[in-house]
Backbone as a ProteinNet text record, in pm:
[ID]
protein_1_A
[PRIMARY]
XXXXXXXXXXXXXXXXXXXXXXXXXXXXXXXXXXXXXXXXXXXXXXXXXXXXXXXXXXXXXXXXXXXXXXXXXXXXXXXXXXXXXXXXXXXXXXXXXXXXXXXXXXXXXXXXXXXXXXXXXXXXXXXXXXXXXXXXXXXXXXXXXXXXXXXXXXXXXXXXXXXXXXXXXXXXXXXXXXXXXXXXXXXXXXXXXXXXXXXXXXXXXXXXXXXXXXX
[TERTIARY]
-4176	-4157.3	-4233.5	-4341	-4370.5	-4297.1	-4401.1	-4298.6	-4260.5	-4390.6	-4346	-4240.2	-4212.1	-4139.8	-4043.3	-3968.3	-3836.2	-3805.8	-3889.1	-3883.7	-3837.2	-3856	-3841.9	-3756.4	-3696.4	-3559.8	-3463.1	-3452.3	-3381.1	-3315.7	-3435.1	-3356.9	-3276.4	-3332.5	-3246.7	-3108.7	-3130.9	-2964.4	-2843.9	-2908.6	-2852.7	-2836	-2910.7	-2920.1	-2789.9	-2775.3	-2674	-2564	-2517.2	-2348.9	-2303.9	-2187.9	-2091.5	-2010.2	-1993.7	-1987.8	-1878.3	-1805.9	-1641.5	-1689.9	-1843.4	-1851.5	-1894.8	-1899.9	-1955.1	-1798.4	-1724.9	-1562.7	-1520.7	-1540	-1467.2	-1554.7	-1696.9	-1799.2	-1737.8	-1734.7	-1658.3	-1549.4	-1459.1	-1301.7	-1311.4	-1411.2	-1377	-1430.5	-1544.5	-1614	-1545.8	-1458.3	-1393.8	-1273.8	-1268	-1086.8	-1122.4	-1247.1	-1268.6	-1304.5	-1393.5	-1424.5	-1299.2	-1190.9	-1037.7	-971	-979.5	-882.2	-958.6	-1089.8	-1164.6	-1103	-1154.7	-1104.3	-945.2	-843.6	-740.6	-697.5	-765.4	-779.1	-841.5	-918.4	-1000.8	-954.8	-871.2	-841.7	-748.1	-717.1	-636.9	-511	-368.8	-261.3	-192.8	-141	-95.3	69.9	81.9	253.3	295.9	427.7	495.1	578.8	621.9	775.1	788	894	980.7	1117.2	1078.1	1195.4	1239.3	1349.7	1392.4	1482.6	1495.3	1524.9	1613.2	1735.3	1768.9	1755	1773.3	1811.2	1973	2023.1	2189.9	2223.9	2263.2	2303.1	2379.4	2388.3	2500.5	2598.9	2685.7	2804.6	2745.8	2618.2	2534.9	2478.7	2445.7	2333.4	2444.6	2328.9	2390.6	2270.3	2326.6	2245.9	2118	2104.1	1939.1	1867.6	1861.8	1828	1802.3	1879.1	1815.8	1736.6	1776	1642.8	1518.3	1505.4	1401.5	1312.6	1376.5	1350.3	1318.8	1342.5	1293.2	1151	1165.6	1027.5	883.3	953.8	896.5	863.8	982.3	936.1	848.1	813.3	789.6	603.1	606.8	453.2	404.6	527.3	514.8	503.2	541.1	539.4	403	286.2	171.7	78.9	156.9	44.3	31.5	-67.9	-138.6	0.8	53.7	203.2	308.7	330.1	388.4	352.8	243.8	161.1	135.7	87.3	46.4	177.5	268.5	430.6	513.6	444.1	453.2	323.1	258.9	190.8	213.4	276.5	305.1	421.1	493.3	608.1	546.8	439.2	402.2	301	194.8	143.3	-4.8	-48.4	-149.1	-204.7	-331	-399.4	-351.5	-371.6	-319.4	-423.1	-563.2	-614.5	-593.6	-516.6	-464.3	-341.3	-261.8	-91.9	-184.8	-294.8	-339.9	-381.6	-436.2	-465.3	-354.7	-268.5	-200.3	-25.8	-4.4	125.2	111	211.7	188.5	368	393.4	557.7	580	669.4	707.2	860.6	903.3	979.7	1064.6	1177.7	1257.6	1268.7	1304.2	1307.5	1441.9	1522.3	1669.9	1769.8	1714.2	1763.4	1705.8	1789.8	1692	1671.5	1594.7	1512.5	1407.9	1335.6	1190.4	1186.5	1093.4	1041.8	927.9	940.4	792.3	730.8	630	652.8	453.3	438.2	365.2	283.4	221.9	91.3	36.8	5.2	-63.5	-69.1	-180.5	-205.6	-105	21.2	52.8	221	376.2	476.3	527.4	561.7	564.9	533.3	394.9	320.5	386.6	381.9	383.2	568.9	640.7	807.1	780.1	733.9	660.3	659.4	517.3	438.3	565.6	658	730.2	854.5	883.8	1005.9	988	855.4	801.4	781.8	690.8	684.3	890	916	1047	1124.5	1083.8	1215.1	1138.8	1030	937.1	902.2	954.8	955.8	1119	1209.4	1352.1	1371.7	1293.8	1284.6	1226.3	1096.1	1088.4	1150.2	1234.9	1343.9	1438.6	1468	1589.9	1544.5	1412.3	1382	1393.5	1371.3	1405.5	1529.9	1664.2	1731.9	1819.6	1855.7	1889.8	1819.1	1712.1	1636.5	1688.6	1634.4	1691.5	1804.1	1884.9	2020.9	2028.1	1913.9	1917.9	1890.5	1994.2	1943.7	1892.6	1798.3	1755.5	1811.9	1903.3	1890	1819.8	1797.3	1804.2	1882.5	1830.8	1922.8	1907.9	1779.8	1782.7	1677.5	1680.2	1522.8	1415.7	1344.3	1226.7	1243.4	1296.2	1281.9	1146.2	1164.9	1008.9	1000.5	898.4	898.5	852.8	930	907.2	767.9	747.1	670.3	506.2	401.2	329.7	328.1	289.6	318.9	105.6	46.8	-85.1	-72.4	-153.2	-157.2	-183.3	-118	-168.8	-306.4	-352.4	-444	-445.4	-323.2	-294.3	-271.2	-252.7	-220.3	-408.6	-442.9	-615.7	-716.7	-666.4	-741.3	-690.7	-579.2	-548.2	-598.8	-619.8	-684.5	-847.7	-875.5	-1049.7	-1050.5	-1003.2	-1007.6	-1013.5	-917.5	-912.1	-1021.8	-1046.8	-1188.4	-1301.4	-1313.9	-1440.9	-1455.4	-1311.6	-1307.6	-1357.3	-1319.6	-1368.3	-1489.5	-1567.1	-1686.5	-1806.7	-1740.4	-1798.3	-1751	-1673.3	-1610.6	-1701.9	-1799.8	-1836.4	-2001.4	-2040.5	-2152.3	-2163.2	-2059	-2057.2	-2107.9	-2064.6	-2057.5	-2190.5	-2258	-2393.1	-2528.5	-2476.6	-2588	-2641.8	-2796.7	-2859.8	-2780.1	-2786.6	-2731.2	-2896.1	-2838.8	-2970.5	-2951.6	-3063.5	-3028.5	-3010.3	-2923.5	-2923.5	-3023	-3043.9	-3099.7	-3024.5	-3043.7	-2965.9	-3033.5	-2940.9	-3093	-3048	-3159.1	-3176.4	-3234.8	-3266.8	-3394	-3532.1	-3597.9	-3755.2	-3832.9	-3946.1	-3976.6	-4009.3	-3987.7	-4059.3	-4167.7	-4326.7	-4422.2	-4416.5	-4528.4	-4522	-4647.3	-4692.1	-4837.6	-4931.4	-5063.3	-5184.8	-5177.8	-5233.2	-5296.4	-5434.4	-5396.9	-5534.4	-5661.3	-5717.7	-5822.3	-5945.1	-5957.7	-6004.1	-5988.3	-5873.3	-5872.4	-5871.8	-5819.3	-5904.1	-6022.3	-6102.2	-6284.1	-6307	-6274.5	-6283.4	-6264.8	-6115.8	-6087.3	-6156.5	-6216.6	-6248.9	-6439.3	-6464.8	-6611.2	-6624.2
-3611.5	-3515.3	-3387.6	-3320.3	-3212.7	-3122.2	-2988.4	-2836.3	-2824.3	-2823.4	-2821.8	-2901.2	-3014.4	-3100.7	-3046.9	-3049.3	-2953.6	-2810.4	-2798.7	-2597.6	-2673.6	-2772.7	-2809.2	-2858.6	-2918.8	-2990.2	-2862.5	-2771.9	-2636.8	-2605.9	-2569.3	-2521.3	-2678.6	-2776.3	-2889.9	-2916.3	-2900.6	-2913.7	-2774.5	-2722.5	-2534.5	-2571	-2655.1	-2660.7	-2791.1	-2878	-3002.8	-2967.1	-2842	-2841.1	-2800.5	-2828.8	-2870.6	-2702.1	-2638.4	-2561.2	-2502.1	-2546.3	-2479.3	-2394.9	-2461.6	-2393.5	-2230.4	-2219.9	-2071.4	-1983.2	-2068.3	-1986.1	-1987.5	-2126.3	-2088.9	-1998.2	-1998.3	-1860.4	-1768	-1740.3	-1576.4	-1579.3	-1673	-1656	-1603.9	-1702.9	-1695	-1554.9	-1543.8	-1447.3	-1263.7	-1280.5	-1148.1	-1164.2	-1283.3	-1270.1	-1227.8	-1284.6	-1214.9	-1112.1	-1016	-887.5	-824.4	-865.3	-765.1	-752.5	-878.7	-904.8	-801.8	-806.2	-703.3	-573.3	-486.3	-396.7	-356.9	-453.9	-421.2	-388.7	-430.8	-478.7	-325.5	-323.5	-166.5	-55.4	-57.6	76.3	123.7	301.4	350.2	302.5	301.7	288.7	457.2	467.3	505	517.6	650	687.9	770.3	731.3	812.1	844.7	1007.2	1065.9	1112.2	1114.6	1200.1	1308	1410.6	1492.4	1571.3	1574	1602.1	1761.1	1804.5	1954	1902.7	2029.7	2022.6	2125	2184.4	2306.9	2309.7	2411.7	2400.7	2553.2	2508.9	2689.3	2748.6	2889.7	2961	2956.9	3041.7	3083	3142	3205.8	3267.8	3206	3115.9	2960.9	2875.9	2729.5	2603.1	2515.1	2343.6	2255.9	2223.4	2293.8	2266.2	2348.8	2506.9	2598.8	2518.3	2473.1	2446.5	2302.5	2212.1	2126.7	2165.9	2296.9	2368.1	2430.7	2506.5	2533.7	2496.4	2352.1	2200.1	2185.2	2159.6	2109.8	2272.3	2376	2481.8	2437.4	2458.8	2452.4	2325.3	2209.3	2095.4	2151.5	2200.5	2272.1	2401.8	2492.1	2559.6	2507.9	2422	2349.7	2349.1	2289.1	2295.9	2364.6	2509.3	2632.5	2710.5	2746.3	2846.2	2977.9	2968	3082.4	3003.5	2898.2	2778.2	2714.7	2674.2	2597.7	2676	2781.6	2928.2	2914.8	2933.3	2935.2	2831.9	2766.4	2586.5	2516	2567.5	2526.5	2575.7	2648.4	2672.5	2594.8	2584.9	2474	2368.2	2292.8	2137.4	2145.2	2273.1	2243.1	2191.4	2212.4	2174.2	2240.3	2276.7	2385.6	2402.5	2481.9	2466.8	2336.8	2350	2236.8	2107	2072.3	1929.7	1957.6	1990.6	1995.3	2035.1	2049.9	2005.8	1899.1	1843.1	1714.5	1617.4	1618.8	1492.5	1553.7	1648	1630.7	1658.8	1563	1611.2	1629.3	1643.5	1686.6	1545.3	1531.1	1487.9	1540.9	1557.3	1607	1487	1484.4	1393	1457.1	1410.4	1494.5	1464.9	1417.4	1365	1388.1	1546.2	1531.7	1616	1750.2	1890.3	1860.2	1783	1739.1	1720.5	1825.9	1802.8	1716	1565.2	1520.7	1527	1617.1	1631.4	1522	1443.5	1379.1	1356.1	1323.7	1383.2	1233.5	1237.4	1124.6	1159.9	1065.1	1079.5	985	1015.9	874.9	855.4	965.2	936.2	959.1	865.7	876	1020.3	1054.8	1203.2	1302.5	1319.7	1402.7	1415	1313.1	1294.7	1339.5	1335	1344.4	1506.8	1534.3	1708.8	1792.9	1756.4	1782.1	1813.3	1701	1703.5	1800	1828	1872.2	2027.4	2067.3	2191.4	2227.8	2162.9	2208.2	2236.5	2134.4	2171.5	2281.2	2295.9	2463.1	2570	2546.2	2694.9	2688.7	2637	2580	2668.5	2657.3	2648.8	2846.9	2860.2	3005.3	3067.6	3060.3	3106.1	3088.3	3021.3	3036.9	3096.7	3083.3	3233.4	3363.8	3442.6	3529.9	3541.8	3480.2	3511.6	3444.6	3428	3376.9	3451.6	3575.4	3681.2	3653.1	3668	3678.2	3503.3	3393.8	3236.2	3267	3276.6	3238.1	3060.1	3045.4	2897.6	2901	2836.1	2844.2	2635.2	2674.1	2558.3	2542.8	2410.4	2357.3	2245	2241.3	2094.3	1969.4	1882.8	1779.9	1674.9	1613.9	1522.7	1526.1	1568.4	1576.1	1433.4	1457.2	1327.1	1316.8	1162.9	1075.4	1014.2	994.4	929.3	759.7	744.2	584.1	533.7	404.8	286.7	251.1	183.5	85.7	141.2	117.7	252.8	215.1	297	268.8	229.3	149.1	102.4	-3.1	-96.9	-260.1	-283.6	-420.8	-507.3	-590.8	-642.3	-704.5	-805.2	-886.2	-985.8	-986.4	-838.5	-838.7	-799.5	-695.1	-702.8	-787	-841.3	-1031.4	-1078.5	-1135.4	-1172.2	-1082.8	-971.9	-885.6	-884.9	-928.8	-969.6	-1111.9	-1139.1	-1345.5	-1290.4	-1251.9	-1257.4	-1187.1	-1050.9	-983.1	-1078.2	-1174.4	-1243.8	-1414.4	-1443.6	-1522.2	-1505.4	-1377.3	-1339.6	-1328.6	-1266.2	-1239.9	-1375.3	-1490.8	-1626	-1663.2	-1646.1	-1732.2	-1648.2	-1488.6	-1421.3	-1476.9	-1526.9	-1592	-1748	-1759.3	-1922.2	-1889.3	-1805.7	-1813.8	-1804.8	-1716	-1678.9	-1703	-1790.9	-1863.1	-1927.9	-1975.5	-2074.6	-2202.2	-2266.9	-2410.8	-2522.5	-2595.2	-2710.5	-2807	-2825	-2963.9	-3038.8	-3141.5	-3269.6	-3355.6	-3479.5	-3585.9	-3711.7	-3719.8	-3848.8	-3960.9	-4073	-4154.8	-4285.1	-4324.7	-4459.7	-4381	-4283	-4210.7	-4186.7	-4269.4	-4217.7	-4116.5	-4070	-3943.3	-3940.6	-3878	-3853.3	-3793.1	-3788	-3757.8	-3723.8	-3615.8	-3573.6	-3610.7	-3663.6	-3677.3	-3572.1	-3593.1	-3459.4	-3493.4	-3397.7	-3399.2	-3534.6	-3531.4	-3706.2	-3613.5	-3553.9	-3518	-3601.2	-3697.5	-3797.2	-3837.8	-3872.2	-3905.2	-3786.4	-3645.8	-3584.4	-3552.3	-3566.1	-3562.5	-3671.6	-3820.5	-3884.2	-3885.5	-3832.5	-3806.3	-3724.8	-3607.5	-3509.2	-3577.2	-3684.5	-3732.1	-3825.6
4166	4275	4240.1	4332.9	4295.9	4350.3	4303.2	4320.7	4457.5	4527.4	4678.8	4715	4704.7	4750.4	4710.3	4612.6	4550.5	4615.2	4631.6	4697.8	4845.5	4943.6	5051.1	5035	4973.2	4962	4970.1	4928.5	4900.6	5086.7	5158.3	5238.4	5302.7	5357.9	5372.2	5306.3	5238	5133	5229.8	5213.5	5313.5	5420.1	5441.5	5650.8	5657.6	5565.1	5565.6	5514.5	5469.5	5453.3	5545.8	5482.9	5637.1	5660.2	5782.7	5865.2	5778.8	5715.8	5693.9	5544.6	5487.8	5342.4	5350.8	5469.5	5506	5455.2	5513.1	5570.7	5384.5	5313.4	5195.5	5093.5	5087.7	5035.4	5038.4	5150.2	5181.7	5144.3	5146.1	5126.9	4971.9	4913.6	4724.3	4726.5	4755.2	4709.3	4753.9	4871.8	4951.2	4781.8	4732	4659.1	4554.5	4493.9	4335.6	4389.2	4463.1	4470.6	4526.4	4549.5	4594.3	4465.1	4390	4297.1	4174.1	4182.6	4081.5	4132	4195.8	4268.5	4229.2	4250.9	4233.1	4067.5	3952.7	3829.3	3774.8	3855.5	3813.2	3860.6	3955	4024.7	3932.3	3904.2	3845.1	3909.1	3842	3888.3	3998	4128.4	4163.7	4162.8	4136.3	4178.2	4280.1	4368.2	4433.6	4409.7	4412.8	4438	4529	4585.8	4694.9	4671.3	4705.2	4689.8	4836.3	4812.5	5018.7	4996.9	5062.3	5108.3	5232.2	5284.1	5383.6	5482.1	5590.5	5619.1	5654.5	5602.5	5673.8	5775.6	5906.9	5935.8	5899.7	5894.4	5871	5970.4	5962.3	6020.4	6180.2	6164.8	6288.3	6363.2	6327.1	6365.4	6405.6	6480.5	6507.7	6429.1	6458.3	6410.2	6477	6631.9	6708.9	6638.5	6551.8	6499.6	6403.4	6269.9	6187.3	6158.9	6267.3	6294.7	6314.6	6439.1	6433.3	6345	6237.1	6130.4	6022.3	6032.9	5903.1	5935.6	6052.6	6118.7	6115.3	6121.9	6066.6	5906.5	5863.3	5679.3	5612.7	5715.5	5689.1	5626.3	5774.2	5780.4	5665.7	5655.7	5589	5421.1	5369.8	5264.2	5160.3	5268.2	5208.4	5250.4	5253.1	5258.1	5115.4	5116.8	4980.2	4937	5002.9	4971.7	4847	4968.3	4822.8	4748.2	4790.3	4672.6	4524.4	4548.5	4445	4352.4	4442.8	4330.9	4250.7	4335.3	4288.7	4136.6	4148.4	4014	3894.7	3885.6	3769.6	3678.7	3752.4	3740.4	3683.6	3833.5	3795.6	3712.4	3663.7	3540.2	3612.4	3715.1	3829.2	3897.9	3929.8	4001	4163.3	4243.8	4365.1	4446.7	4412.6	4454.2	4483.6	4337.4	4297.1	4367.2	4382.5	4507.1	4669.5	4680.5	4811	4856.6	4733.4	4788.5	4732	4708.6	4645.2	4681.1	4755.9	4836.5	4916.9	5048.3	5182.8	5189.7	5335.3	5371.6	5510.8	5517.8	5628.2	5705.1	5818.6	5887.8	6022.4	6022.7	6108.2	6274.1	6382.4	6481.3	6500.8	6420.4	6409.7	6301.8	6227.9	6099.4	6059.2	6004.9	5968.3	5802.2	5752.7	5643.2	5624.4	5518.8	5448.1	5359.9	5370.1	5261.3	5177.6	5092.5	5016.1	4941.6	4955.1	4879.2	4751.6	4669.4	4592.8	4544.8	4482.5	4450.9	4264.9	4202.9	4050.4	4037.3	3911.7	3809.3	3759.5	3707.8	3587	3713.6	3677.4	3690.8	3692.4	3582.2	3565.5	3666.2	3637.3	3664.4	3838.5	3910.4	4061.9	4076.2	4016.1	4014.8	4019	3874.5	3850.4	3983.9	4042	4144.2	4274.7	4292	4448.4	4351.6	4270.6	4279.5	4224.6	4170.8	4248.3	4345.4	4444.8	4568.8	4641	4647.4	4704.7	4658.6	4522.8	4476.7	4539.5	4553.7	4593.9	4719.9	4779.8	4951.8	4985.6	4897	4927.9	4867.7	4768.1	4713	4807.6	4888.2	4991.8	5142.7	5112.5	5261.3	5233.9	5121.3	5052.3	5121.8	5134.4	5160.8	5276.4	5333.6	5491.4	5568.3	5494.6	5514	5599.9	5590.4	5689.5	5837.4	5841	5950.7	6024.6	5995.8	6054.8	6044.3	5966.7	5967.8	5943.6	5837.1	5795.4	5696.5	5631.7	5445.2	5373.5	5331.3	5279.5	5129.7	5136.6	5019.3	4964	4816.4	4754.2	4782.4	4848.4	4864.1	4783.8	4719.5	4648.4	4587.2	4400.9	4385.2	4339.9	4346.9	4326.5	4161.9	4119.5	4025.6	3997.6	3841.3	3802.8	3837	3915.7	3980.4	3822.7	3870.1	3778.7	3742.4	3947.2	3971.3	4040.9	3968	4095.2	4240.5	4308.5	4451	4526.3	4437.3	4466.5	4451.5	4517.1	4558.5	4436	4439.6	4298.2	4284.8	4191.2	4243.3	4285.6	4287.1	4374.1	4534.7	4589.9	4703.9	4757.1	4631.6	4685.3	4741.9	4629.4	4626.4	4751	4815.1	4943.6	5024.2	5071.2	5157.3	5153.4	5036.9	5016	5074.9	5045	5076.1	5199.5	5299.8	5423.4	5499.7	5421.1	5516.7	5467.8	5326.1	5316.6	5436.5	5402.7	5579	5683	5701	5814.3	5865.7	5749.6	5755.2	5748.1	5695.4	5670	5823.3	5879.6	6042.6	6106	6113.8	6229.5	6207.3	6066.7	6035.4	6087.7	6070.6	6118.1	6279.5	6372.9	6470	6533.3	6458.8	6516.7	6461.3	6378.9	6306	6381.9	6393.9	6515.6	6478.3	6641.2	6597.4	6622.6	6566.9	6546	6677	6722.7	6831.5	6807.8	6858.1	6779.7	6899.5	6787.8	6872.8	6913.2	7002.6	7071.7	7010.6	6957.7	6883.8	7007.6	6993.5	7158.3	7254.9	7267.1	7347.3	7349.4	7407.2	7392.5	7388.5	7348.1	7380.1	7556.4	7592.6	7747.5	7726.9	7796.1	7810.9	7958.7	7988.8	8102.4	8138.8	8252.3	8257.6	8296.1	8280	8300.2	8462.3	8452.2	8656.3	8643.8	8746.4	8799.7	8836.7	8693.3	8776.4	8854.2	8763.8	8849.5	8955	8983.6	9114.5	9227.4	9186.8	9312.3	9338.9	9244.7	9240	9322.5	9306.4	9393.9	9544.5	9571.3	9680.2	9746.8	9669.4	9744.1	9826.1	9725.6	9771.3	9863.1
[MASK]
+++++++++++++++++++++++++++++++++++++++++++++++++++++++++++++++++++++++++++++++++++++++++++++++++++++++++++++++++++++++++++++++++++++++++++++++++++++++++++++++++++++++++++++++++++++++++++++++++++++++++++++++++++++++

């Protein structure tokens, strides 16, 4: 067999597998690149630490719902944040990007809740922000007539709160499926031949015979 011939055999072999090897390519190939991915990524942690608002004697409970949902926002501004790092040992930068707040519309409670590499560090992070969230509602506690307490502070997680690489890997398999099923789809298809069919020929024009005719 020469070279040519071998180099031609190549795409034939490509053009004769069967339709479904597209779908399992991608499948393997989406699972080891998720399952890598998941293997390499730093480990993630979450804490949560929650705040309440309670009213006073002056106030009701629509007031200090109102006022949660105020402090929710107020949480991760440069006022608290500033008073808050020192505690967690973290620039104000790093508590901007790695805590956010969330707020109930059923329940005058702030959840702060915080993000790290490291367990610690992320427990740290939320249960600063919340004392210095709650120190500045002390100050204006006269004025609301809503005083925020501590309600539950953020514990160091076990488990981190980032995919494993087993759940990566299934989420690669599935986008590399996918991506092998949208190839399958639009790949040219080949004609087939009907075999027991002749070729059909079309015939030329008779020029002959209208030269004739015409004489």
């Amino acid at each position: 067999m020469t070279e040519h011939s071998r180099r031609s055999t190549v795409p034939r072999r490509a053009r004769t597998l069967p339709p479904w090897s597209l779908l399992a390519a991608g499948a393997v190939t989406g699972g080891l690149l998720g399952g890598a991915y998941g293997v390499l990524q730093p480990p993630v942690y979450t804490a949560t630490a929650y705040v309440v608002a309670v009213p006073t004697e002056k106030s009701d409970p629509a007031s200090a719902l109102g006022f949660a949902q105020a402090y929710g926002r107020v949480a991760t501004q440069l006022a608290v944040l500033g008073d808050a790092q020192k505690t967690a040992g973290v620039p104000v930068r790093t508590l901007q990007h790695s805590v956010q707040t969330a707020t109930s519309p059923d329940a005058p409670m702030v959840a702060v809740t915080a993000t790290a590499a490291r367990a610690d560090l992320a427990a740290n992070m939320a249960n600063a922000v919340s004392r210095a969230l709650t120190r500045h509602a002390r100050g204006t506690e006269k004025a609301t007539n809503v005083e925020l307490q501590q309600f539950a502070p953020a514990v160091r997680p076990t488990d981190p709160s980032s995919a494993s690489p087993a759940v990566t890997g299934l989420v690669g398999a599935s986008a590399g499926g996918l991506l092998g099923g949208l190839a399958l789809l639009v790949r040219p298809r080949r004609e087939r031949e009907v075999p027991g069919r002749a070729a059909v020929t079309v015939p030329g024009p008779a020029l002959a015979a209208d030269v004739h005719g015409a004489l």
